[in-house]
């Protein structure tokens, strides 16, 4: 049948220029970066490129001693790579769905494992959730991003954004929490009855409580973190 021909396959799946700027969703799970300068991306996320692009792993003192110490302490797995040059760079992360955000002076916290790429104009810092470290496998950390520029985050399947208001706090499973607005500071609560009800391991009794004014992004998937992740 002609609809299964090789030409038809190429036609249906070939790359297309959409003219959307620096970050462009080539597919819901693949990000095209129209590079003309520099970008930061999750190490190992590059799947293809064309043009003259140079890659460097994040230098040990690239972002200052403070962040180096925090990275060593968290044992986190989101090492960064710096891509410099001109061309098209394609990045993805285990087939996770990609969302593009254009920060315009705002700030957002992103689970460290869900940060895919961001512009150098974005200021960032690692925040370890100390109260939960040790309570979950490998602990949990996030990255605070702020400023003006593009960032790309990932989620398993479609993300859902829940609004937080002073009268309506939101509780989430840490393993299913992708991001939250910079105005919020989560606190960690344990619920023994909840743990007993669902009959799972001790980590399931830990919940994140968001109070105030803002939003929380969750995914329909519980991501497991490992302390030996590199």
PDB file of C-alpha atoms in Angstrom:
ATOM      1  CA  UNK A   1       0.000   0.000   0.000  1.00  0.00           C
ATOM      2  CA  UNK A   2       1.315   3.453  -0.930  1.00  0.00           C
ATOM      3  CA  UNK A   3       0.618   4.930   2.507  1.00  0.00           C
ATOM      4  CA  UNK A   4       3.215   2.539   3.915  1.00  0.00           C
ATOM      5  CA  UNK A   5       5.860   3.330   1.317  1.00  0.00           C
ATOM      6  CA  UNK A   6       9.274   4.577   2.344  1.00  0.00           C
ATOM      7  CA  UNK A   7       8.618   7.930   0.674  1.00  0.00           C
ATOM      8  CA  UNK A   8       5.395   8.329   2.646  1.00  0.00           C
ATOM      9  CA  UNK A   9       7.207   7.489   5.904  1.00  0.00           C
ATOM     10  CA  UNK A  10       9.845  10.140   5.205  1.00  0.00           C
ATOM     11  CA  UNK A  11       7.160  12.659   4.292  1.00  0.00           C
ATOM     12  CA  UNK A  12       5.211  12.023   7.498  1.00  0.00           C
ATOM     13  CA  UNK A  13       8.197  12.088   9.870  1.00  0.00           C
ATOM     14  CA  UNK A  14      10.672  14.515   8.346  1.00  0.00           C
ATOM     15  CA  UNK A  15      11.843  17.605  10.184  1.00  0.00           C
ATOM     16  CA  UNK A  16       9.931  20.796   9.477  1.00  0.00           C
ATOM     17  CA  UNK A  17      10.886  24.405  10.117  1.00  0.00           C
ATOM     18  CA  UNK A  18       8.045  26.086  11.993  1.00  0.00           C
ATOM     19  CA  UNK A  19       9.772  29.431  12.477  1.00  0.00           C
ATOM     20  CA  UNK A  20       8.993  29.550  16.199  1.00  0.00           C
ATOM     21  CA  UNK A  21      12.351  30.920  17.294  1.00  0.00           C
ATOM     22  CA  UNK A  22      15.071  29.561  19.565  1.00  0.00           C
ATOM     23  CA  UNK A  23      13.038  26.716  21.075  1.00  0.00           C
ATOM     24  CA  UNK A  24      10.699  24.781  18.805  1.00  0.00           C
ATOM     25  CA  UNK A  25       8.777  21.597  19.550  1.00  0.00           C
ATOM     26  CA  UNK A  26       9.620  19.392  16.602  1.00  0.00           C
ATOM     27  CA  UNK A  27       7.381  16.767  18.172  1.00  0.00           C
ATOM     28  CA  UNK A  28       5.754  16.742  21.642  1.00  0.00           C
ATOM     29  CA  UNK A  29       8.785  14.765  22.875  1.00  0.00           C
ATOM     30  CA  UNK A  30      11.626  16.300  20.885  1.00  0.00           C
ATOM     31  CA  UNK A  31      12.958  19.838  21.206  1.00  0.00           C
ATOM     32  CA  UNK A  32      14.640  21.652  18.333  1.00  0.00           C
ATOM     33  CA  UNK A  33      17.000  24.423  19.429  1.00  0.00           C
ATOM     34  CA  UNK A  34      17.819  26.911  16.661  1.00  0.00           C
ATOM     35  CA  UNK A  35      21.197  27.731  18.098  1.00  0.00           C
ATOM     36  CA  UNK A  36      22.994  30.975  17.405  1.00  0.00           C
ATOM     37  CA  UNK A  37      25.257  31.412  20.377  1.00  0.00           C
ATOM     38  CA  UNK A  38      25.027  29.307  23.511  1.00  0.00           C
ATOM     39  CA  UNK A  39      22.571  27.113  25.396  1.00  0.00           C
ATOM     40  CA  UNK A  40      22.591  24.904  28.486  1.00  0.00           C
ATOM     41  CA  UNK A  41      21.029  21.450  28.240  1.00  0.00           C
ATOM     42  CA  UNK A  42      20.851  18.313  30.317  1.00  0.00           C
ATOM     43  CA  UNK A  43      23.967  16.219  29.747  1.00  0.00           C
ATOM     44  CA  UNK A  44      23.182  13.277  27.501  1.00  0.00           C
ATOM     45  CA  UNK A  45      20.042  14.889  26.070  1.00  0.00           C
ATOM     46  CA  UNK A  46      21.492  15.540  22.594  1.00  0.00           C
ATOM     47  CA  UNK A  47      20.140  13.112  20.017  1.00  0.00           C
ATOM     48  CA  UNK A  48      21.117  14.877  16.785  1.00  0.00           C
ATOM     49  CA  UNK A  49      22.436  18.126  15.382  1.00  0.00           C
ATOM     50  CA  UNK A  50      23.425  19.859  12.171  1.00  0.00           C
ATOM     51  CA  UNK A  51      25.737  22.816  11.743  1.00  0.00           C
ATOM     52  CA  UNK A  52      28.842  23.901  13.608  1.00  0.00           C
ATOM     53  CA  UNK A  53      28.158  23.187  17.281  1.00  0.00           C
ATOM     54  CA  UNK A  54      30.707  22.542  20.016  1.00  0.00           C
ATOM     55  CA  UNK A  55      29.809  20.640  23.171  1.00  0.00           C
ATOM     56  CA  UNK A  56      31.413  20.989  26.581  1.00  0.00           C
ATOM     57  CA  UNK A  57      30.505  19.249  29.789  1.00  0.00           C
ATOM     58  CA  UNK A  58      29.857  21.633  32.633  1.00  0.00           C
ATOM     59  CA  UNK A  59      33.191  22.711  34.089  1.00  0.00           C
ATOM     60  CA  UNK A  60      33.868  21.830  37.709  1.00  0.00           C
ATOM     61  CA  UNK A  61      33.975  25.513  38.679  1.00  0.00           C
ATOM     62  CA  UNK A  62      31.739  26.727  35.846  1.00  0.00           C
ATOM     63  CA  UNK A  63      29.076  28.100  38.158  1.00  0.00           C
ATOM     64  CA  UNK A  64      31.045  28.834  41.295  1.00  0.00           C
ATOM     65  CA  UNK A  65      32.080  26.855  44.333  1.00  0.00           C
ATOM     66  CA  UNK A  66      28.720  27.155  46.079  1.00  0.00           C
ATOM     67  CA  UNK A  67      26.846  25.275  43.373  1.00  0.00           C
ATOM     68  CA  UNK A  68      29.651  22.731  43.112  1.00  0.00           C
ATOM     69  CA  UNK A  69      29.308  21.892  46.804  1.00  0.00           C
ATOM     70  CA  UNK A  70      25.543  21.640  46.538  1.00  0.00           C
ATOM     71  CA  UNK A  71      25.791  19.331  43.536  1.00  0.00           C
ATOM     72  CA  UNK A  72      28.246  17.104  45.384  1.00  0.00           C
ATOM     73  CA  UNK A  73      25.969  17.052  48.420  1.00  0.00           C
ATOM     74  CA  UNK A  74      22.820  16.227  46.488  1.00  0.00           C
ATOM     75  CA  UNK A  75      24.509  13.575  44.357  1.00  0.00           C
ATOM     76  CA  UNK A  76      22.101  14.767  41.707  1.00  0.00           C
ATOM     77  CA  UNK A  77      22.050  13.411  38.211  1.00  0.00           C
ATOM     78  CA  UNK A  78      21.414  16.549  36.210  1.00  0.00           C
ATOM     79  CA  UNK A  79      24.870  17.460  34.989  1.00  0.00           C
ATOM     80  CA  UNK A  80      24.756  20.129  32.325  1.00  0.00           C
ATOM     81  CA  UNK A  81      26.336  20.430  28.919  1.00  0.00           C
ATOM     82  CA  UNK A  82      27.043  23.705  27.156  1.00  0.00           C
ATOM     83  CA  UNK A  83      26.346  23.833  23.421  1.00  0.00           C
ATOM     84  CA  UNK A  84      27.968  26.708  21.520  1.00  0.00           C
ATOM     85  CA  UNK A  85      27.802  27.612  17.844  1.00  0.00           C
ATOM     86  CA  UNK A  86      25.330  27.834  14.995  1.00  0.00           C
ATOM     87  CA  UNK A  87      22.973  25.136  13.840  1.00  0.00           C
ATOM     88  CA  UNK A  88      20.040  22.980  14.843  1.00  0.00           C
ATOM     89  CA  UNK A  89      20.280  20.924  18.009  1.00  0.00           C
ATOM     90  CA  UNK A  90      17.762  18.233  18.894  1.00  0.00           C
ATOM     91  CA  UNK A  91      17.367  17.192  22.521  1.00  0.00           C
ATOM     92  CA  UNK A  92      15.050  14.781  24.328  1.00  0.00           C
ATOM     93  CA  UNK A  93      14.890  12.864  27.602  1.00  0.00           C
ATOM     94  CA  UNK A  94      13.642   9.282  27.575  1.00  0.00           C
ATOM     95  CA  UNK A  95      10.607  10.148  25.497  1.00  0.00           C
ATOM     96  CA  UNK A  96       9.166  12.466  28.143  1.00  0.00           C
ATOM     97  CA  UNK A  97       6.756  15.184  27.043  1.00  0.00           C
ATOM     98  CA  UNK A  98       8.377  18.619  26.668  1.00  0.00           C
ATOM     99  CA  UNK A  99       6.906  21.965  27.718  1.00  0.00           C
ATOM    100  CA  UNK A 100       8.469  25.317  26.755  1.00  0.00           C
ATOM    101  CA  UNK A 101       8.215  28.306  29.083  1.00  0.00           C
ATOM    102  CA  UNK A 102       9.280  31.885  28.364  1.00  0.00           C
ATOM    103  CA  UNK A 103      10.185  33.512  31.651  1.00  0.00           C
ATOM    104  CA  UNK A 104       9.643  37.258  31.677  1.00  0.00           C
ATOM    105  CA  UNK A 105      11.112  38.232  35.008  1.00  0.00           C
ATOM    106  CA  UNK A 106       9.303  35.382  36.760  1.00  0.00           C
ATOM    107  CA  UNK A 107      10.801  32.526  38.721  1.00  0.00           C
ATOM    108  CA  UNK A 108       9.983  28.836  38.827  1.00  0.00           C
ATOM    109  CA  UNK A 109      11.239  25.786  40.678  1.00  0.00           C
ATOM    110  CA  UNK A 110      11.774  22.668  38.566  1.00  0.00           C
ATOM    111  CA  UNK A 111      12.511  19.157  39.759  1.00  0.00           C
ATOM    112  CA  UNK A 112      16.165  18.652  38.861  1.00  0.00           C
ATOM    113  CA  UNK A 113      15.408  15.558  36.816  1.00  0.00           C
ATOM    114  CA  UNK A 114      12.814  17.425  34.733  1.00  0.00           C
ATOM    115  CA  UNK A 115      14.976  20.328  33.534  1.00  0.00           C
ATOM    116  CA  UNK A 116      15.892  19.818  29.869  1.00  0.00           C
ATOM    117  CA  UNK A 117      17.375  23.102  28.574  1.00  0.00           C
ATOM    118  CA  UNK A 118      17.563  26.833  29.242  1.00  0.00           C
ATOM    119  CA  UNK A 119      19.114  30.015  27.901  1.00  0.00           C
ATOM    120  CA  UNK A 120      22.305  31.426  29.475  1.00  0.00           C
ATOM    121  CA  UNK A 121      20.362  34.575  30.369  1.00  0.00           C
ATOM    122  CA  UNK A 122      18.458  32.589  32.989  1.00  0.00           C
ATOM    123  CA  UNK A 123      19.814  32.688  36.531  1.00  0.00           C
ATOM    124  CA  UNK A 124      19.631  29.369  38.347  1.00  0.00           C
ATOM    125  CA  UNK A 125      20.499  27.751  41.646  1.00  0.00           C
ATOM    126  CA  UNK A 126      20.209  24.265  43.116  1.00  0.00           C
ATOM    127  CA  UNK A 127      17.921  23.892  46.112  1.00  0.00           C
ATOM    128  CA  UNK A 128      18.174  20.701  48.128  1.00  0.00           C
ATOM    129  CA  UNK A 129      15.030  19.691  49.982  1.00  0.00           C
ATOM    130  CA  UNK A 130      16.901  18.866  53.171  1.00  0.00           C
ATOM    131  CA  UNK A 131      13.859  17.801  55.140  1.00  0.00           C
ATOM    132  CA  UNK A 132      13.138  15.065  52.668  1.00  0.00           C
ATOM    133  CA  UNK A 133      16.717  13.974  51.911  1.00  0.00           C
ATOM    134  CA  UNK A 134      17.164  10.492  53.276  1.00  0.00           C
ATOM    135  CA  UNK A 135      13.408   9.921  53.464  1.00  0.00           C
ATOM    136  CA  UNK A 136      13.338   9.064  49.789  1.00  0.00           C
ATOM    137  CA  UNK A 137      15.725   7.117  47.601  1.00  0.00           C
ATOM    138  CA  UNK A 138      18.502   9.536  46.696  1.00  0.00           C
ATOM    139  CA  UNK A 139      16.750  12.488  48.292  1.00  0.00           C
ATOM    140  CA  UNK A 140      15.127  15.175  46.189  1.00  0.00           C
ATOM    141  CA  UNK A 141      16.391  18.468  44.802  1.00  0.00           C
ATOM    142  CA  UNK A 142      15.128  21.187  42.545  1.00  0.00           C
ATOM    143  CA  UNK A 143      16.487  24.033  40.484  1.00  0.00           C
ATOM    144  CA  UNK A 144      15.273  27.606  40.866  1.00  0.00           C
ATOM    145  CA  UNK A 145      15.247  29.466  37.548  1.00  0.00           C
ATOM    146  CA  UNK A 146      14.646  33.186  37.228  1.00  0.00           C
ATOM    147  CA  UNK A 147      14.990  36.004  34.716  1.00  0.00           C
ATOM    148  CA  UNK A 148      14.222  36.554  31.062  1.00  0.00           C
ATOM    149  CA  UNK A 149      14.571  33.724  28.573  1.00  0.00           C
ATOM    150  CA  UNK A 150      13.409  30.310  27.459  1.00  0.00           C
ATOM    151  CA  UNK A 151      13.449  27.106  29.471  1.00  0.00           C
ATOM    152  CA  UNK A 152      12.257  23.613  28.560  1.00  0.00           C
ATOM    153  CA  UNK A 153      10.979  21.136  31.129  1.00  0.00           C
ATOM    154  CA  UNK A 154       9.872  17.531  30.801  1.00  0.00           C
ATOM    155  CA  UNK A 155       7.162  15.353  32.278  1.00  0.00           C
ATOM    156  CA  UNK A 156       6.068  11.757  31.969  1.00  0.00           C
ATOM    157  CA  UNK A 157       2.919  12.074  29.855  1.00  0.00           C
ATOM    158  CA  UNK A 158       0.775  15.243  29.958  1.00  0.00           C
ATOM    159  CA  UNK A 159       1.409  17.671  32.834  1.00  0.00           C
ATOM    160  CA  UNK A 160      -1.412  19.060  34.947  1.00  0.00           C
ATOM    161  CA  UNK A 161      -1.182  22.483  36.593  1.00  0.00           C
ATOM    162  CA  UNK A 162      -3.011  22.967  39.900  1.00  0.00           C
ATOM    163  CA  UNK A 163      -3.669  26.487  41.202  1.00  0.00           C
ATOM    164  CA  UNK A 164      -2.775  27.215  44.813  1.00  0.00           C
ATOM    165  CA  UNK A 165      -4.749  29.886  46.687  1.00  0.00           C
ATOM    166  CA  UNK A 166      -4.610  31.011  50.330  1.00  0.00           C
ATOM    167  CA  UNK A 167      -7.822  29.120  51.057  1.00  0.00           C
ATOM    168  CA  UNK A 168      -6.951  26.025  49.033  1.00  0.00           C
ATOM    169  CA  UNK A 169      -3.513  24.474  49.655  1.00  0.00           C
ATOM    170  CA  UNK A 170      -2.425  21.670  47.345  1.00  0.00           C
ATOM    171  CA  UNK A 171      -0.843  18.370  48.438  1.00  0.00           C
ATOM    172  CA  UNK A 172       1.262  16.355  46.007  1.00  0.00           C
ATOM    173  CA  UNK A 173       3.316  13.186  45.821  1.00  0.00           C
ATOM    174  CA  UNK A 174       6.984  14.302  45.624  1.00  0.00           C
ATOM    175  CA  UNK A 175       7.688  11.690  42.945  1.00  0.00           C
ATOM    176  CA  UNK A 176       4.932  13.103  40.733  1.00  0.00           C
ATOM    177  CA  UNK A 177       5.773  16.790  41.257  1.00  0.00           C
ATOM    178  CA  UNK A 178       7.433  18.466  38.255  1.00  0.00           C
ATOM    179  CA  UNK A 179       7.537  22.202  39.031  1.00  0.00           C
ATOM    180  CA  UNK A 180       5.996  25.034  41.016  1.00  0.00           C
ATOM    181  CA  UNK A 181       5.918  28.813  40.890  1.00  0.00           C
ATOM    182  CA  UNK A 182       8.728  30.738  42.561  1.00  0.00           C
ATOM    183  CA  UNK A 183       6.311  32.311  45.021  1.00  0.00           C
ATOM    184  CA  UNK A 184       5.701  28.980  46.761  1.00  0.00           C
ATOM    185  CA  UNK A 185       7.786  27.124  49.344  1.00  0.00           C
ATOM    186  CA  UNK A 186       6.657  23.535  49.906  1.00  0.00           C
ATOM    187  CA  UNK A 187       6.630  21.939  53.304  1.00  0.00           C
ATOM    188  CA  UNK A 188       6.785  18.204  53.826  1.00  0.00           C
ATOM    189  CA  UNK A 189       4.142  16.375  55.782  1.00  0.00           C
ATOM    190  CA  UNK A 190       3.713  12.716  56.621  1.00  0.00           C
ATOM    191  CA  UNK A 191       0.413  10.935  56.870  1.00  0.00           C
ATOM    192  CA  UNK A 192       0.591   7.532  58.514  1.00  0.00           C
ATOM    193  CA  UNK A 193      -3.055   6.769  57.803  1.00  0.00           C
ATOM    194  CA  UNK A 194      -2.525   7.567  54.133  1.00  0.00           C
ATOM    195  CA  UNK A 195       0.449   5.214  54.027  1.00  0.00           C
ATOM    196  CA  UNK A 196      -1.584   2.468  55.671  1.00  0.00           C
ATOM    197  CA  UNK A 197      -4.500   3.024  53.334  1.00  0.00           C
ATOM    198  CA  UNK A 198      -2.558   2.566  50.120  1.00  0.00           C
ATOM    199  CA  UNK A 199      -0.359  -0.171  51.582  1.00  0.00           C
ATOM    200  CA  UNK A 200       2.910   0.877  49.982  1.00  0.00           C
ATOM    201  CA  UNK A 201       6.430   1.687  51.150  1.00  0.00           C
ATOM    202  CA  UNK A 202       7.401   4.374  53.642  1.00  0.00           C
ATOM    203  CA  UNK A 203       8.188   6.922  50.910  1.00  0.00           C
ATOM    204  CA  UNK A 204       4.545   7.019  49.884  1.00  0.00           C
ATOM    205  CA  UNK A 205       3.517   8.624  53.179  1.00  0.00           C
ATOM    206  CA  UNK A 206       5.517  11.790  52.434  1.00  0.00           C
ATOM    207  CA  UNK A 207       3.565  14.596  50.823  1.00  0.00           C
ATOM    208  CA  UNK A 208       4.440  18.080  49.655  1.00  0.00           C
ATOM    209  CA  UNK A 209       2.115  20.799  50.890  1.00  0.00           C
ATOM    210  CA  UNK A 210       1.906  24.036  48.896  1.00  0.00           C
ATOM    211  CA  UNK A 211       0.285  27.028  50.577  1.00  0.00           C
ATOM    212  CA  UNK A 212      -0.124  30.613  49.425  1.00  0.00           C
ATOM    213  CA  UNK A 213      -0.629  31.933  45.906  1.00  0.00           C
ATOM    214  CA  UNK A 214       0.770  30.207  42.829  1.00  0.00           C
ATOM    215  CA  UNK A 215       0.679  26.931  40.931  1.00  0.00           C
ATOM    216  CA  UNK A 216       2.066  23.399  41.028  1.00  0.00           C
ATOM    217  CA  UNK A 217       2.740  21.149  38.018  1.00  0.00           C
ATOM    218  CA  UNK A 218       2.273  17.400  38.468  1.00  0.00           C
ATOM    219  CA  UNK A 219       2.580  14.398  36.171  1.00  0.00           C
ATOM    220  CA  UNK A 220       0.560  11.138  36.073  1.00  0.00           C
ATOM    221  CA  UNK A 221       3.651   9.126  36.960  1.00  0.00           C
ATOM    222  CA  UNK A 222       5.708   8.506  40.075  1.00  0.00           C
ATOM    223  CA  UNK A 223       9.349   8.995  39.173  1.00  0.00           C
ATOM    224  CA  UNK A 224      11.841   7.024  41.267  1.00  0.00           C
ATOM    225  CA  UNK A 225      15.184   8.592  42.079  1.00  0.00           C
ATOM    226  CA  UNK A 226      18.346   6.651  42.779  1.00  0.00           C
ATOM    227  CA  UNK A 227      21.234   7.810  44.923  1.00  0.00           C
ATOM    228  CA  UNK A 228      23.791   6.392  42.491  1.00  0.00           C
ATOM    229  CA  UNK A 229      22.360   8.318  39.537  1.00  0.00           C
ATOM    230  CA  UNK A 230      25.095  10.116  37.602  1.00  0.00           C
TER     231      UNK A 230
END
